[in-house]
Tab-separated table of N, CA and C in Angstrom:
chain	number	residue	atom	x	y	z
A	30	MET	N	31.731	-67.211	-141.696
A	30	MET	CA	31.001	-67.253	-139.951
A	30	MET	C	30.406	-69.198	-139.817
A	31	ASN	N	30.981	-69.072	-138.431
A	31	ASN	CA	31.280	-70.216	-138.114
A	31	ASN	C	29.340	-71.424	-137.678
A	32	GLU	N	30.090	-72.562	-137.264
A	32	GLU	CA	28.252	-73.287	-137.418
A	32	GLU	C	27.332	-72.570	-136.218
A	33	TYR	N	28.159	-72.295	-135.110
A	33	TYR	CA	27.156	-71.892	-133.694
A	33	TYR	C	26.328	-70.351	-134.207
A	34	MET	N	27.132	-69.338	-135.273
A	34	MET	CA	26.143	-68.234	-135.767
A	34	MET	C	25.315	-68.886	-136.742
A	35	LYS	N	25.492	-69.442	-137.252
A	35	LYS	CA	24.653	-70.171	-138.497
A	35	LYS	C	23.341	-70.731	-137.781
A	36	LEU	N	23.777	-71.342	-136.554
A	36	LEU	CA	22.241	-71.783	-135.646
A	36	LEU	C	21.430	-70.590	-135.014
A	37	ALA	N	22.008	-69.868	-135.223
A	37	ALA	CA	21.848	-68.248	-134.241
A	37	ALA	C	20.792	-67.975	-135.558
A	38	LEU	N	21.258	-67.744	-136.644
A	38	LEU	CA	20.461	-67.104	-137.583
A	38	LEU	C	19.144	-67.958	-138.152
A	39	LYS	N	19.085	-69.320	-137.916
A	39	LYS	CA	18.018	-70.046	-138.188
A	39	LYS	C	16.909	-70.153	-137.049
A	40	GLU	N	17.525	-69.794	-135.951
A	40	GLU	CA	16.486	-69.052	-134.869
A	40	GLU	C	16.060	-67.889	-135.056
A	41	ALA	N	16.871	-66.689	-135.762
A	41	ALA	CA	16.029	-65.777	-135.738
A	41	ALA	C	14.960	-65.349	-137.425
A	42	GLU	N	15.538	-66.749	-137.896
A	42	GLU	CA	14.859	-66.710	-139.090
A	42	GLU	C	13.023	-67.439	-138.750
A	43	LYS	N	13.197	-68.088	-137.712
A	43	LYS	CA	12.196	-68.252	-136.785
A	43	LYS	C	11.869	-67.628	-136.456
A	44	ALA	N	11.888	-66.690	-135.473
A	44	ALA	CA	11.425	-66.052	-134.649
A	44	ALA	C	10.652	-65.099	-135.671
A	45	ASN	N	11.150	-64.424	-137.187
A	45	ASN	CA	10.628	-63.645	-137.906
A	45	ASN	C	9.568	-63.819	-138.775
A	46	LYS	N	9.330	-65.441	-138.770
A	46	LYS	CA	8.208	-66.473	-139.644
A	46	LYS	C	7.263	-65.998	-138.717
A	47	LYS	N	7.349	-65.844	-137.358
A	47	LYS	CA	6.144	-65.645	-136.329
A	47	LYS	C	5.875	-64.428	-135.889
A	48	GLY	N	6.578	-63.521	-136.692
A	48	GLY	CA	6.249	-62.208	-136.789
A	48	GLY	C	7.192	-61.429	-135.066
A	49	GLU	N	8.148	-61.984	-134.860
A	49	GLU	CA	8.992	-61.719	-133.965
A	49	GLU	C	10.126	-60.825	-134.380
A	50	ILE	N	10.482	-59.995	-133.661
A	50	ILE	CA	11.639	-59.444	-133.946
A	50	ILE	C	12.870	-60.555	-134.187
A	51	PRO	N	13.660	-60.267	-135.678
A	51	PRO	CA	14.526	-61.822	-135.606
A	51	PRO	C	15.416	-61.630	-135.410
A	52	VAL	N	15.444	-62.299	-133.977
A	52	VAL	CA	16.897	-62.040	-132.941
A	52	VAL	C	16.931	-63.756	-132.485
A	53	GLY	N	17.946	-64.339	-133.035
A	53	GLY	CA	18.480	-65.658	-132.371
A	53	GLY	C	19.573	-66.047	-131.460
A	54	ALA	N	19.664	-67.120	-130.649
A	54	ALA	CA	20.827	-66.934	-129.764
A	54	ALA	C	20.863	-68.433	-129.517
A	55	VAL	N	22.225	-69.046	-129.549
A	55	VAL	CA	22.628	-70.504	-129.431
A	55	VAL	C	24.262	-69.998	-128.151
A	56	ILE	N	23.954	-71.086	-127.044
A	56	ILE	CA	24.710	-71.180	-126.109
A	56	ILE	C	25.597	-72.401	-126.275
A	57	ILE	N	26.650	-72.371	-126.338
A	57	ILE	CA	27.886	-73.666	-126.353
A	57	ILE	C	28.551	-73.794	-125.089
A	58	LYS	N	28.842	-74.765	-124.705
A	58	LYS	CA	29.775	-75.398	-123.535
A	58	LYS	C	30.707	-76.391	-124.168
A	59	ASP	N	32.121	-76.867	-124.142
A	59	ASP	CA	32.536	-77.380	-124.699
A	59	ASP	C	32.337	-77.568	-125.837
A	60	ASN	N	32.167	-77.162	-126.374
A	60	ASN	CA	31.983	-77.141	-128.415
A	60	ASN	C	30.988	-77.707	-128.161
A	61	LYS	N	30.045	-77.987	-127.796
A	61	LYS	CA	28.632	-78.831	-127.862
A	61	LYS	C	27.326	-77.588	-127.484
A	62	VAL	N	26.414	-77.605	-128.326
A	62	VAL	CA	25.037	-76.442	-128.137
A	62	VAL	C	24.437	-77.361	-126.866
A	63	LEU	N	24.599	-76.389	-126.035
A	63	LEU	CA	23.338	-76.456	-124.656
A	63	LEU	C	21.726	-75.795	-125.156
A	64	ALA	N	21.904	-74.664	-125.706
A	64	ALA	CA	20.592	-74.258	-125.863
A	64	ALA	C	20.728	-73.352	-127.302
A	65	ARG	N	19.105	-73.177	-127.538
A	65	ARG	CA	19.111	-72.435	-128.704
A	65	ARG	C	17.866	-71.975	-128.547
A	66	ALA	N	17.794	-70.737	-128.867
A	66	ALA	CA	16.229	-69.854	-128.926
A	66	ALA	C	16.289	-68.823	-129.583
A	67	HIS	N	14.965	-68.031	-129.701
A	67	HIS	CA	14.736	-66.779	-130.463
A	67	HIS	C	13.686	-66.093	-129.682
A	68	ASN	N	13.734	-64.808	-129.980
A	68	ASN	CA	12.725	-63.958	-129.471
A	68	ASN	C	11.424	-64.499	-129.596
A	69	ASN	N	10.258	-63.994	-128.535
A	69	ASN	CA	9.024	-64.324	-128.447
A	69	ASN	C	8.182	-63.411	-127.410
A	70	ARG	N	8.714	-62.274	-127.481
A	70	ARG	CA	7.874	-61.569	-126.767
A	70	ARG	C	6.422	-61.442	-127.035
A	71	GLN	N	5.958	-61.295	-128.530
A	71	GLN	CA	4.433	-60.793	-128.545
A	71	GLN	C	3.862	-62.196	-128.244
A	72	PHE	N	4.239	-63.317	-128.422
A	72	PHE	CA	3.454	-64.662	-128.461
A	72	PHE	C	3.758	-65.146	-126.716
A	73	SER	N	4.623	-64.944	-125.884
A	73	SER	CA	4.653	-65.106	-124.788
A	73	SER	C	3.886	-64.084	-123.649
A	74	TYR	N	4.121	-62.854	-124.408
A	74	TYR	CA	3.358	-61.527	-123.617
A	74	TYR	C	4.144	-61.215	-122.567
A	75	SER	N	5.743	-61.286	-122.880
A	75	SER	CA	6.394	-61.023	-121.858
A	75	SER	C	7.380	-60.422	-122.262
A	76	VAL	N	8.004	-59.484	-121.470
A	76	VAL	CA	9.067	-58.264	-121.679
A	76	VAL	C	10.094	-59.025	-121.644
A	77	ILE	N	10.736	-59.818	-121.218
A	77	ILE	CA	11.713	-60.722	-120.954
A	77	ILE	C	11.799	-61.879	-122.195
A	78	GLY	N	10.869	-61.642	-122.447
A	78	GLY	CA	11.223	-62.914	-124.020
A	78	GLY	C	12.324	-62.644	-124.933
A	79	HIS	N	13.477	-62.182	-124.637
A	79	HIS	CA	14.588	-61.830	-125.673
A	79	HIS	C	15.463	-63.447	-125.667
A	80	ALA	N	16.143	-63.505	-127.282
A	80	ALA	CA	16.636	-64.582	-127.459
A	80	ALA	C	17.337	-64.706	-126.499
A	81	GLU	N	18.329	-64.250	-125.904
A	81	GLU	CA	19.251	-64.240	-125.038
A	81	GLU	C	18.842	-65.091	-123.724
A	82	ILE	N	17.881	-64.061	-123.348
A	82	ILE	CA	17.658	-64.911	-121.959
A	82	ILE	C	16.809	-66.020	-122.041
A	83	ASN	N	16.106	-66.018	-123.868
A	83	ASN	CA	15.412	-67.324	-123.422
A	83	ASN	C	16.553	-69.005	-123.580
A	84	ALA	N	17.396	-68.653	-124.473
A	84	ALA	CA	18.471	-69.269	-124.400
A	84	ALA	C	19.302	-69.607	-123.092
A	85	ILE	N	19.442	-68.332	-122.255
A	85	ILE	CA	20.271	-68.584	-121.118
A	85	ILE	C	18.881	-69.822	-120.170
A	86	LEU	N	17.950	-69.532	-120.092
A	86	LEU	CA	17.141	-70.181	-119.413
A	86	LEU	C	17.133	-71.687	-119.788
A	87	LYS	N	16.965	-71.885	-121.059
A	87	LYS	CA	17.024	-73.333	-121.391
A	87	LYS	C	18.709	-73.759	-121.120
A	88	ALA	N	19.685	-73.080	-120.938
A	88	ALA	CA	20.681	-73.902	-120.387
A	88	ALA	C	21.207	-73.863	-119.099
A	89	GLU	N	20.367	-73.149	-118.383
A	89	GLU	CA	20.498	-73.240	-116.777
A	89	GLU	C	19.969	-74.457	-116.886
A	90	LYS	N	18.697	-74.633	-117.445
A	90	LYS	CA	17.757	-75.689	-116.262
A	90	LYS	C	18.613	-77.085	-117.054
A	91	LYS	N	19.224	-77.216	-118.312
A	91	LYS	CA	19.935	-78.450	-119.058
A	91	LYS	C	21.084	-78.553	-117.762
A	92	LEU	N	21.642	-77.619	-117.139
A	92	LEU	CA	23.177	-77.644	-116.577
A	92	LEU	C	22.815	-78.120	-115.102
A	93	LYS	N	21.492	-77.263	-115.116
A	93	LYS	CA	20.820	-77.577	-113.530
A	93	LYS	C	21.853	-76.519	-112.774
A	94	ASP	N	22.348	-75.571	-112.961
A	94	ASP	CA	22.683	-74.746	-112.893
A	94	ASP	C	22.998	-73.189	-113.180
A	95	TRP	N	22.501	-72.008	-112.541
A	95	TRP	CA	22.551	-70.712	-112.894
A	95	TRP	C	23.980	-70.162	-113.357
A	96	ARG	N	25.059	-70.705	-112.961
A	96	ARG	CA	26.203	-70.336	-113.385
A	96	ARG	C	26.775	-70.930	-114.858
A	97	LEU	N	26.782	-70.373	-115.990
A	97	LEU	CA	27.059	-70.478	-116.632
A	97	LEU	C	28.759	-70.066	-117.249
A	98	ASN	N	29.634	-70.658	-116.518
A	98	ASN	CA	30.923	-70.029	-116.377
A	98	ASN	C	31.556	-70.472	-117.447
A	99	GLU	N	30.985	-71.532	-118.212
A	99	GLU	CA	32.330	-71.895	-119.434
A	99	GLU	C	31.603	-71.910	-120.580
A	100	CYS	N	30.469	-70.978	-120.494
A	100	CYS	CA	29.728	-70.919	-121.854
A	100	CYS	C	30.266	-69.712	-122.667
A	101	GLU	N	29.662	-69.941	-123.500
A	101	GLU	CA	29.712	-68.945	-125.015
A	101	GLU	C	28.213	-68.670	-125.203
A	102	LEU	N	27.640	-67.703	-125.644
A	102	LEU	CA	26.692	-67.130	-126.384
A	102	LEU	C	26.781	-66.260	-127.881
A	103	TYR	N	26.250	-67.140	-128.666
A	103	TYR	CA	25.913	-66.565	-130.066
A	103	TYR	C	25.061	-65.923	-130.268
A	104	VAL	N	24.674	-64.563	-130.774
A	104	VAL	CA	23.367	-63.657	-130.673
A	104	VAL	C	23.602	-62.986	-132.512
A	105	THR	N	22.348	-62.798	-132.791
A	105	THR	CA	22.700	-62.696	-133.990
A	105	THR	C	22.593	-60.942	-134.073
A	106	LEU	N	21.830	-60.176	-133.093
A	106	LEU	CA	22.344	-58.610	-132.561
A	106	LEU	C	22.730	-58.212	-131.575
A	107	GLU	N	23.655	-57.592	-131.336
A	107	GLU	CA	24.219	-57.014	-130.164
A	107	GLU	C	22.988	-57.020	-128.993
A	108	PRO	N	23.317	-57.417	-127.856
A	108	PRO	CA	22.516	-57.679	-126.550
A	108	PRO	C	22.205	-56.180	-126.302
A	109	CYS	N	20.871	-56.153	-125.748
A	109	CYS	CA	20.389	-55.047	-125.188
A	109	CYS	C	20.779	-54.864	-123.659
A	110	GLU	N	20.385	-53.794	-123.311
A	110	GLU	CA	21.151	-53.760	-121.867
A	110	GLU	C	20.743	-54.986	-120.771
A	111	MET	N	19.409	-54.925	-120.794
A	111	MET	CA	18.379	-55.663	-119.955
A	111	MET	C	19.377	-57.185	-120.440
A	112	CYS	N	19.668	-57.526	-121.449
A	112	CYS	CA	20.185	-58.515	-121.948
A	112	CYS	C	21.513	-59.024	-120.835
A	113	ASN	N	22.860	-57.682	-121.345
A	113	ASN	CA	23.758	-57.607	-120.986
A	113	ASN	C	23.909	-57.791	-119.640
A	114	MET	N	22.845	-57.611	-118.473
A	114	MET	CA	23.045	-57.168	-117.343
A	114	MET	C	22.705	-58.955	-116.963
A	115	ILE	N	21.935	-59.643	-117.466
A	115	ILE	CA	21.626	-61.283	-117.081
A	115	ILE	C	22.336	-61.871	-117.734
A	116	ILE	N	23.258	-61.701	-118.817
A	116	ILE	CA	24.758	-62.190	-119.401
A	116	ILE	C	25.868	-62.356	-118.260
A	117	LYS	N	25.991	-61.175	-117.756
A	117	LYS	CA	26.852	-61.348	-116.718
A	117	LYS	C	26.667	-61.771	-115.464
A	118	GLU	N	25.452	-62.035	-114.961
A	118	GLU	CA	24.678	-62.204	-114.322
A	118	GLU	C	24.900	-63.958	-114.213
A	119	ALA	N	24.802	-64.382	-115.499
A	119	ALA	CA	24.640	-65.874	-115.718
A	119	ALA	C	26.279	-65.875	-115.734
A	120	ARG	N	27.288	-65.563	-115.779
A	120	ARG	CA	28.485	-65.367	-116.045
A	120	ARG	C	29.390	-66.228	-117.258
A	121	ILE	N	27.884	-65.956	-118.138
A	121	ILE	CA	28.400	-66.399	-119.471
A	121	ILE	C	30.168	-65.845	-119.720
A	122	LYS	N	30.987	-66.695	-120.408
A	122	LYS	CA	32.577	-66.190	-120.697
A	122	LYS	C	32.327	-65.567	-121.553
A	123	THR	N	31.680	-65.868	-122.912
A	123	THR	CA	32.393	-65.227	-124.141
A	123	THR	C	30.646	-64.778	-124.461
A	124	VAL	N	30.501	-63.458	-125.227
A	124	VAL	CA	29.693	-63.021	-126.541
A	124	VAL	C	29.876	-63.044	-127.750
A	125	HIS	N	29.411	-63.306	-128.917
A	125	HIS	CA	29.556	-63.171	-130.004
A	125	HIS	C	28.408	-62.549	-130.965
A	126	TYR	N	28.425	-61.497	-131.396
A	126	TYR	CA	27.192	-61.101	-132.108
A	126	TYR	C	27.554	-60.726	-133.461
A	127	LEU	N	26.516	-60.832	-134.437
A	127	LEU	CA	26.581	-60.864	-135.837
A	127	LEU	C	26.619	-59.272	-136.241
A	128	LEU	N	25.341	-58.229	-135.372
A	128	LEU	CA	25.554	-56.746	-135.859
A	128	LEU	C	25.453	-56.022	-134.982
A	129	THR	N	25.793	-55.019	-134.805
A	129	THR	CA	25.567	-53.806	-133.535
A	129	THR	C	24.486	-53.329	-133.924
A	130	LYS	N	23.704	-52.524	-132.665
A	130	LYS	CA	22.436	-51.803	-133.489
A	130	LYS	C	23.041	-50.762	-134.588
A	131	GLU	N	24.169	-50.333	-134.346
A	131	GLU	CA	24.578	-49.034	-135.339
A	131	GLU	C	24.647	-49.795	-136.777
A	132	ASN	N	25.298	-50.565	-136.728
A	132	ASN	CA	25.410	-51.413	-138.155
A	132	ASN	C	24.545	-52.248	-138.969
A	133	ILE	N	22.960	-52.110	-138.284
A	133	ILE	CA	21.940	-52.587	-138.810
A	133	ILE	C	21.632	-51.561	-140.112
A	134	GLU	N	22.044	-50.433	-140.256
A	134	GLU	CA	21.969	-49.867	-141.439
A	134	GLU	C	23.067	-49.530	-142.487
A	135	SER	N	24.302	-50.068	-142.367
A	135	SER	CA	25.700	-50.113	-142.698
A	135	SER	C	25.471	-51.038	-143.617
A	136	GLN	N	26.571	-51.054	-144.819
A	136	GLN	CA	26.875	-51.893	-145.623
A	136	GLN	C	27.566	-53.130	-145.280
A	137	VAL	N	27.051	-54.238	-145.321
A	137	VAL	CA	28.065	-55.529	-145.157
A	137	VAL	C	28.365	-56.435	-145.963
A	138	SER	N	29.603	-56.638	-146.285
A	138	SER	CA	30.066	-57.591	-147.468
A	138	SER	C	29.624	-59.303	-147.387
A	139	ASP	N	29.850	-59.915	-146.078
A	139	ASP	CA	29.482	-61.036	-145.882
A	139	ASP	C	28.049	-61.425	-146.446
A	140	PHE	N	27.465	-62.548	-146.961
A	140	PHE	CA	26.174	-62.463	-147.884
A	140	PHE	C	25.358	-62.885	-146.191
A	141	GLU	N	25.413	-63.797	-145.544
A	141	GLU	CA	24.742	-64.392	-145.094
A	141	GLU	C	24.445	-63.027	-143.657
A	142	VAL	N	25.296	-62.411	-143.450
A	142	VAL	CA	25.480	-61.267	-142.455
A	142	VAL	C	24.563	-59.680	-143.358
A	143	GLU	N	24.930	-59.817	-144.411
A	143	GLU	CA	23.723	-58.933	-145.290
A	143	GLU	C	22.034	-59.466	-145.398
A	144	ASN	N	21.649	-60.643	-145.547
A	144	ASN	CA	20.925	-60.950	-145.607
A	144	ASN	C	20.051	-61.202	-144.227
A	145	TYR	N	20.911	-61.223	-143.040
A	145	TYR	CA	19.721	-61.407	-141.810
A	145	TYR	C	19.850	-59.636	-142.012
A	146	ARG	N	20.707	-58.574	-141.834
A	146	ARG	CA	20.420	-56.928	-141.922
A	146	ARG	C	19.476	-57.009	-142.772
A	147	LYS	N	19.229	-57.279	-143.824
A	147	LYS	CA	18.028	-57.718	-144.664
A	147	LYS	C	16.614	-57.451	-143.729
A	148	MET	N	16.914	-58.879	-143.252
A	148	MET	CA	15.772	-59.328	-142.697
A	148	MET	C	15.162	-58.309	-141.297
A	149	LEU	N	16.173	-57.683	-140.700
A	149	LEU	CA	15.629	-56.996	-139.842
A	149	LEU	C	15.185	-55.217	-139.921
A	150	GLN	N	15.817	-55.102	-141.261
A	150	GLN	CA	15.705	-54.045	-141.840
A	150	GLN	C	14.278	-53.735	-142.185
A	151	ASN	N	13.832	-55.358	-142.620
A	151	ASN	CA	12.303	-55.136	-143.455
A	151	ASN	C	11.361	-55.482	-142.276
A	152	PHE	N	11.899	-55.886	-141.193
A	152	PHE	CA	10.837	-56.660	-140.190
A	152	PHE	C	10.431	-54.561	-139.387
A	153	PHE	N	11.280	-53.930	-139.282
A	153	PHE	CA	11.185	-52.891	-138.981
A	153	PHE	C	10.309	-51.780	-140.100
A	154	GLN	N	10.459	-52.127	-141.098
A	154	GLN	CA	10.201	-51.328	-141.895
A	154	GLN	C	8.788	-51.804	-141.998
A	155	ILE	N	8.140	-53.096	-142.013
A	155	ILE	CA	6.906	-53.395	-142.124
A	155	ILE	C	6.059	-52.649	-140.566
A	156	ARG	N	6.666	-52.917	-139.410
A	156	ARG	CA	5.959	-52.691	-138.196
A	156	ARG	C	5.942	-50.715	-138.243
A	157	ARG	N	6.961	-49.955	-138.888
A	157	ARG	CA	6.613	-48.841	-138.766
A	157	ARG	C	5.048	-48.071	-139.780
A	158	LYS	N	5.032	-48.907	-140.816
A	158	LYS	CA	3.789	-48.726	-141.650
A	158	LYS	C	2.882	-49.183	-140.912
């Protein structure tokens, strides 16, 4: 697992500690971290408080441009439809994600991926109770 995805996992852990869905995102340009963020829908009272969108907003502000043409997004969970539309509009070059929505329930061999999968499962099990 590369260093950028590890940073995204740290962001997911921050979200989890706050009671948010544990998703983290990092945006990279020219091998430098532009922005990192995690979900904050519950505490921001915003439907758009997704990790990807939060990271995009930070990167746009830092670059003073909404076009993120040469940027890469690292996110812990496959983006939803809303985030995919915004990623496309922001012109992000490449998106890397750790888990798809389908393999949250599957067995994964990588230790860090497995720990993240368990964090997501635990989060949703607690919410369902």
